[in-house]
Amino acid sequence: FSEFDTLQIELKGDQGGERVIVNIEDAGDPQDGTSTRIELVLTDQWQTYEIDLNDFKTADLSTLFTPFAFVFLGDPPVSFSVRSVAYKTRHR
């Protein structure tokens, strides 16, 4: 995954305002919740979210163990839809 620059996700919330947490982890990340997580706030329309992979400070992209995950913490429960998830390279 080290050849990629961006994680692109198409999402929409059922009502809008839903908060979801995106996570990626490398093989060395401890399973204790300390890996970098990115929170997104959804709308009720399809939206493309682009996350710079450098924002995942704790992830070594050459040794990803979990290339993509949602993390759910506490209340309230959220209901949302996923259209696509892709790793992208910026045009150089």
Short mmCIF file of N, CA and C in Angstrom, two decimals:
data_model
loop_
_atom_site.label_atom_id
_atom_site.label_comp_id
_atom_site.label_asym_id
_atom_site.label_seq_id
_atom_site.Cartn_x
_atom_site.Cartn_y
_atom_site.Cartn_z
N PHE A 1 0.81 -1.21 0.00
CA PHE A 1 0.00 0.00 0.00
C PHE A 1 0.85 1.27 0.00
N SER A 2 2.17 1.12 0.13
CA SER A 2 3.03 2.31 0.22
C SER A 2 3.08 3.09 -1.09
N GLU A 3 2.60 2.54 -2.17
CA GLU A 3 2.58 3.28 -3.43
C GLU A 3 1.40 4.24 -3.53
N PHE A 4 0.48 4.17 -2.59
CA PHE A 4 -0.71 5.02 -2.62
C PHE A 4 -0.57 6.24 -1.73
N ASP A 5 -1.35 7.28 -2.06
CA ASP A 5 -1.33 8.54 -1.33
C ASP A 5 -2.61 8.83 -0.56
N THR A 6 -3.73 8.31 -1.07
CA THR A 6 -5.03 8.73 -0.58
C THR A 6 -5.96 7.53 -0.41
N LEU A 7 -6.75 7.58 0.66
CA LEU A 7 -7.85 6.64 0.84
C LEU A 7 -9.12 7.39 0.47
N GLN A 8 -9.85 6.86 -0.52
CA GLN A 8 -11.08 7.51 -0.99
C GLN A 8 -12.27 6.64 -0.63
N ILE A 9 -13.26 7.25 0.05
CA ILE A 9 -14.43 6.52 0.52
C ILE A 9 -15.68 7.29 0.13
N GLU A 10 -16.67 6.59 -0.41
CA GLU A 10 -17.97 7.20 -0.71
C GLU A 10 -18.97 6.71 0.33
N LEU A 11 -19.52 7.65 1.08
CA LEU A 11 -20.42 7.34 2.19
C LEU A 11 -21.61 8.28 2.20
N LYS A 12 -22.67 7.84 2.86
CA LYS A 12 -23.77 8.74 3.21
C LYS A 12 -24.42 8.23 4.47
N GLY A 13 -24.82 9.16 5.31
CA GLY A 13 -25.55 8.82 6.52
C GLY A 13 -27.02 8.67 6.21
N ASP A 14 -27.71 7.92 7.03
CA ASP A 14 -29.16 7.77 6.83
C ASP A 14 -29.89 9.09 7.08
N GLN A 15 -29.42 9.87 8.06
CA GLN A 15 -30.08 11.13 8.38
C GLN A 15 -29.18 12.34 8.22
N GLY A 16 -27.88 12.14 8.18
CA GLY A 16 -26.92 13.23 8.18
C GLY A 16 -26.49 13.53 9.61
N GLY A 17 -25.24 13.89 9.76
CA GLY A 17 -24.71 14.18 11.08
C GLY A 17 -24.07 12.98 11.76
N GLU A 18 -24.18 11.80 11.16
CA GLU A 18 -23.57 10.62 11.75
C GLU A 18 -22.05 10.78 11.76
N ARG A 19 -21.43 10.31 12.81
CA ARG A 19 -19.98 10.35 12.95
C ARG A 19 -19.45 8.93 12.83
N VAL A 20 -18.50 8.74 11.90
CA VAL A 20 -17.86 7.44 11.74
C VAL A 20 -16.35 7.62 11.88
N ILE A 21 -15.70 6.59 12.37
CA ILE A 21 -14.26 6.62 12.56
C ILE A 21 -13.62 5.62 11.62
N VAL A 22 -12.63 6.09 10.85
CA VAL A 22 -11.91 5.26 9.89
C VAL A 22 -10.54 4.95 10.49
N ASN A 23 -10.10 3.71 10.30
CA ASN A 23 -8.84 3.27 10.87
C ASN A 23 -8.11 2.36 9.89
N ILE A 24 -6.79 2.48 9.85
CA ILE A 24 -5.94 1.48 9.21
C ILE A 24 -4.81 1.18 10.19
N GLU A 25 -4.30 -0.06 10.16
CA GLU A 25 -3.26 -0.45 11.10
C GLU A 25 -2.20 -1.28 10.39
N ASP A 26 -0.96 -1.11 10.83
CA ASP A 26 0.11 -1.96 10.30
C ASP A 26 0.31 -3.15 11.22
N ALA A 27 1.19 -4.05 10.81
CA ALA A 27 1.41 -5.29 11.56
C ALA A 27 1.96 -5.04 12.96
N GLY A 28 2.62 -3.91 13.18
CA GLY A 28 3.20 -3.62 14.48
C GLY A 28 2.32 -2.81 15.42
N ASP A 29 1.17 -2.34 14.94
CA ASP A 29 0.28 -1.55 15.81
C ASP A 29 -0.28 -2.44 16.92
N PRO A 30 -0.15 -2.00 18.17
CA PRO A 30 -0.76 -2.77 19.26
C PRO A 30 -2.28 -2.70 19.16
N GLN A 31 -2.94 -3.74 19.61
CA GLN A 31 -4.40 -3.80 19.55
C GLN A 31 -5.01 -3.14 20.79
N ASP A 32 -4.62 -1.88 21.02
CA ASP A 32 -5.06 -1.19 22.22
C ASP A 32 -5.74 0.15 21.95
N GLY A 33 -6.05 0.41 20.67
CA GLY A 33 -6.75 1.64 20.33
C GLY A 33 -5.86 2.85 20.14
N THR A 34 -4.53 2.66 20.14
CA THR A 34 -3.63 3.81 20.00
C THR A 34 -3.29 4.15 18.56
N SER A 35 -3.75 3.35 17.61
CA SER A 35 -3.48 3.69 16.21
C SER A 35 -4.25 4.94 15.82
N THR A 36 -3.76 5.63 14.80
CA THR A 36 -4.41 6.86 14.34
C THR A 36 -5.78 6.55 13.77
N ARG A 37 -6.76 7.33 14.17
CA ARG A 37 -8.13 7.19 13.67
C ARG A 37 -8.59 8.54 13.13
N ILE A 38 -9.35 8.49 12.05
CA ILE A 38 -9.86 9.70 11.42
C ILE A 38 -11.38 9.69 11.54
N GLU A 39 -11.94 10.76 12.10
CA GLU A 39 -13.39 10.86 12.24
C GLU A 39 -13.96 11.65 11.07
N LEU A 40 -15.05 11.15 10.51
CA LEU A 40 -15.77 11.82 9.44
C LEU A 40 -17.20 12.09 9.91
N VAL A 41 -17.74 13.24 9.52
CA VAL A 41 -19.14 13.57 9.79
C VAL A 41 -19.87 13.49 8.46
N LEU A 42 -20.89 12.64 8.41
CA LEU A 42 -21.58 12.35 7.15
C LEU A 42 -22.76 13.27 6.92
N THR A 43 -23.13 13.40 5.65
CA THR A 43 -24.37 14.07 5.27
C THR A 43 -25.36 12.99 4.85
N ASP A 44 -26.57 13.38 4.49
CA ASP A 44 -27.56 12.41 4.03
C ASP A 44 -27.51 12.22 2.51
N GLN A 45 -26.46 12.76 1.89
CA GLN A 45 -26.24 12.60 0.44
C GLN A 45 -24.91 11.87 0.24
N TRP A 46 -24.78 11.16 -0.88
CA TRP A 46 -23.51 10.51 -1.18
C TRP A 46 -22.41 11.56 -1.24
N GLN A 47 -21.32 11.29 -0.56
CA GLN A 47 -20.19 12.20 -0.52
C GLN A 47 -18.91 11.39 -0.63
N THR A 48 -17.94 11.93 -1.36
CA THR A 48 -16.64 11.30 -1.47
C THR A 48 -15.70 11.98 -0.48
N TYR A 49 -15.11 11.18 0.39
CA TYR A 49 -14.16 11.66 1.39
C TYR A 49 -12.78 11.16 0.98
N GLU A 50 -11.83 12.07 0.90
CA GLU A 50 -10.45 11.70 0.58
C GLU A 50 -9.58 11.99 1.80
N ILE A 51 -8.92 10.94 2.26
CA ILE A 51 -8.05 11.07 3.44
C ILE A 51 -6.61 10.84 2.99
N ASP A 52 -5.77 11.81 3.27
CA ASP A 52 -4.35 11.68 2.97
C ASP A 52 -3.78 10.57 3.85
N LEU A 53 -3.14 9.60 3.26
CA LEU A 53 -2.62 8.47 4.04
C LEU A 53 -1.56 8.89 5.04
N ASN A 54 -0.91 10.03 4.81
CA ASN A 54 0.05 10.54 5.79
C ASN A 54 -0.63 10.94 7.10
N ASP A 55 -1.95 11.16 7.06
CA ASP A 55 -2.69 11.50 8.28
C ASP A 55 -2.77 10.32 9.25
N PHE A 56 -2.59 9.10 8.75
CA PHE A 56 -2.55 7.93 9.61
C PHE A 56 -1.11 7.79 10.12
N LYS A 57 -0.77 8.58 11.11
CA LYS A 57 0.62 8.73 11.59
C LYS A 57 1.24 7.42 12.06
N THR A 58 0.46 6.52 12.64
CA THR A 58 1.03 5.30 13.20
C THR A 58 1.13 4.15 12.22
N ALA A 59 0.61 4.31 11.01
CA ALA A 59 0.56 3.19 10.06
C ALA A 59 1.74 3.20 9.10
N ASP A 60 2.47 2.10 9.09
CA ASP A 60 3.51 1.87 8.08
C ASP A 60 2.82 1.21 6.89
N LEU A 61 2.66 1.96 5.81
CA LEU A 61 1.88 1.48 4.66
C LEU A 61 2.49 0.25 3.99
N SER A 62 3.76 -0.01 4.22
CA SER A 62 4.40 -1.18 3.60
C SER A 62 4.07 -2.47 4.35
N THR A 63 3.48 -2.36 5.54
CA THR A 63 3.16 -3.56 6.32
C THR A 63 1.74 -3.51 6.89
N LEU A 64 0.78 -3.06 6.10
CA LEU A 64 -0.58 -2.96 6.61
C LEU A 64 -1.14 -4.33 6.96
N PHE A 65 -1.76 -4.39 8.12
CA PHE A 65 -2.43 -5.59 8.61
C PHE A 65 -3.94 -5.44 8.46
N THR A 66 -4.41 -4.23 8.73
CA THR A 66 -5.82 -3.87 8.55
C THR A 66 -5.87 -2.71 7.58
N PRO A 67 -6.10 -2.97 6.28
CA PRO A 67 -6.05 -1.89 5.30
C PRO A 67 -7.23 -0.92 5.36
N PHE A 68 -8.31 -1.31 6.03
CA PHE A 68 -9.45 -0.41 6.17
C PHE A 68 -10.40 -0.97 7.21
N ALA A 69 -10.86 -0.10 8.11
CA ALA A 69 -11.85 -0.52 9.10
C ALA A 69 -12.62 0.70 9.61
N PHE A 70 -13.85 0.43 10.03
CA PHE A 70 -14.61 1.41 10.78
C PHE A 70 -14.49 1.02 12.25
N VAL A 71 -14.37 2.03 13.12
CA VAL A 71 -14.33 1.81 14.56
C VAL A 71 -15.60 2.41 15.14
N PHE A 72 -16.30 1.64 15.95
CA PHE A 72 -17.54 2.11 16.56
C PHE A 72 -17.33 2.20 18.07
N LEU A 73 -17.54 3.38 18.61
CA LEU A 73 -17.35 3.62 20.03
C LEU A 73 -18.62 4.18 20.63
N GLY A 74 -19.14 3.54 21.65
CA GLY A 74 -20.23 4.09 22.44
C GLY A 74 -21.50 4.36 21.68
N ASP A 75 -22.26 5.30 22.22
CA ASP A 75 -23.55 5.68 21.68
C ASP A 75 -23.44 7.03 21.02
N PRO A 76 -24.34 7.45 20.19
CA PRO A 76 -25.47 6.67 19.72
C PRO A 76 -25.06 5.75 18.57
N PRO A 77 -25.84 4.71 18.30
CA PRO A 77 -25.54 3.87 17.13
C PRO A 77 -25.73 4.68 15.86
N VAL A 78 -24.98 4.36 14.83
CA VAL A 78 -25.09 5.08 13.57
C VAL A 78 -25.50 4.12 12.46
N SER A 79 -26.25 4.66 11.52
CA SER A 79 -26.66 3.90 10.35
C SER A 79 -26.21 4.68 9.13
N PHE A 80 -25.41 4.03 8.28
CA PHE A 80 -24.87 4.70 7.10
C PHE A 80 -24.63 3.69 6.00
N SER A 81 -24.39 4.19 4.79
CA SER A 81 -24.15 3.35 3.63
C SER A 81 -22.78 3.64 3.05
N VAL A 82 -22.16 2.58 2.51
CA VAL A 82 -20.85 2.68 1.87
C VAL A 82 -21.03 2.30 0.40
N ARG A 83 -20.58 3.17 -0.49
CA ARG A 83 -20.66 2.88 -1.92
C ARG A 83 -19.34 2.31 -2.43
N SER A 84 -18.22 2.89 -1.97
CA SER A 84 -16.93 2.39 -2.44
C SER A 84 -15.82 2.79 -1.48
N VAL A 85 -14.74 2.01 -1.52
CA VAL A 85 -13.52 2.28 -0.78
C VAL A 85 -12.38 1.97 -1.73
N ALA A 86 -11.44 2.92 -1.89
CA ALA A 86 -10.33 2.71 -2.84
C ALA A 86 -9.09 3.42 -2.36
N TYR A 87 -7.97 2.81 -2.61
CA TYR A 87 -6.68 3.48 -2.42
C TYR A 87 -6.30 4.12 -3.75
N LYS A 88 -5.86 5.37 -3.72
CA LYS A 88 -5.57 6.13 -4.94
C LYS A 88 -4.17 6.69 -4.89
N THR A 89 -3.61 6.89 -6.08
CA THR A 89 -2.33 7.59 -6.24
C THR A 89 -2.63 8.90 -6.93
N ARG A 90 -2.09 9.97 -6.39
CA ARG A 90 -2.25 11.28 -7.04
C ARG A 90 -1.44 11.28 -8.32
N HIS A 91 -1.94 12.02 -9.29
CA HIS A 91 -1.18 12.16 -10.54
C HIS A 91 0.10 12.94 -10.25
N ARG A 92 1.17 12.42 -10.70
CA ARG A 92 2.48 13.08 -10.44
C ARG A 92 2.98 13.75 -11.67
#
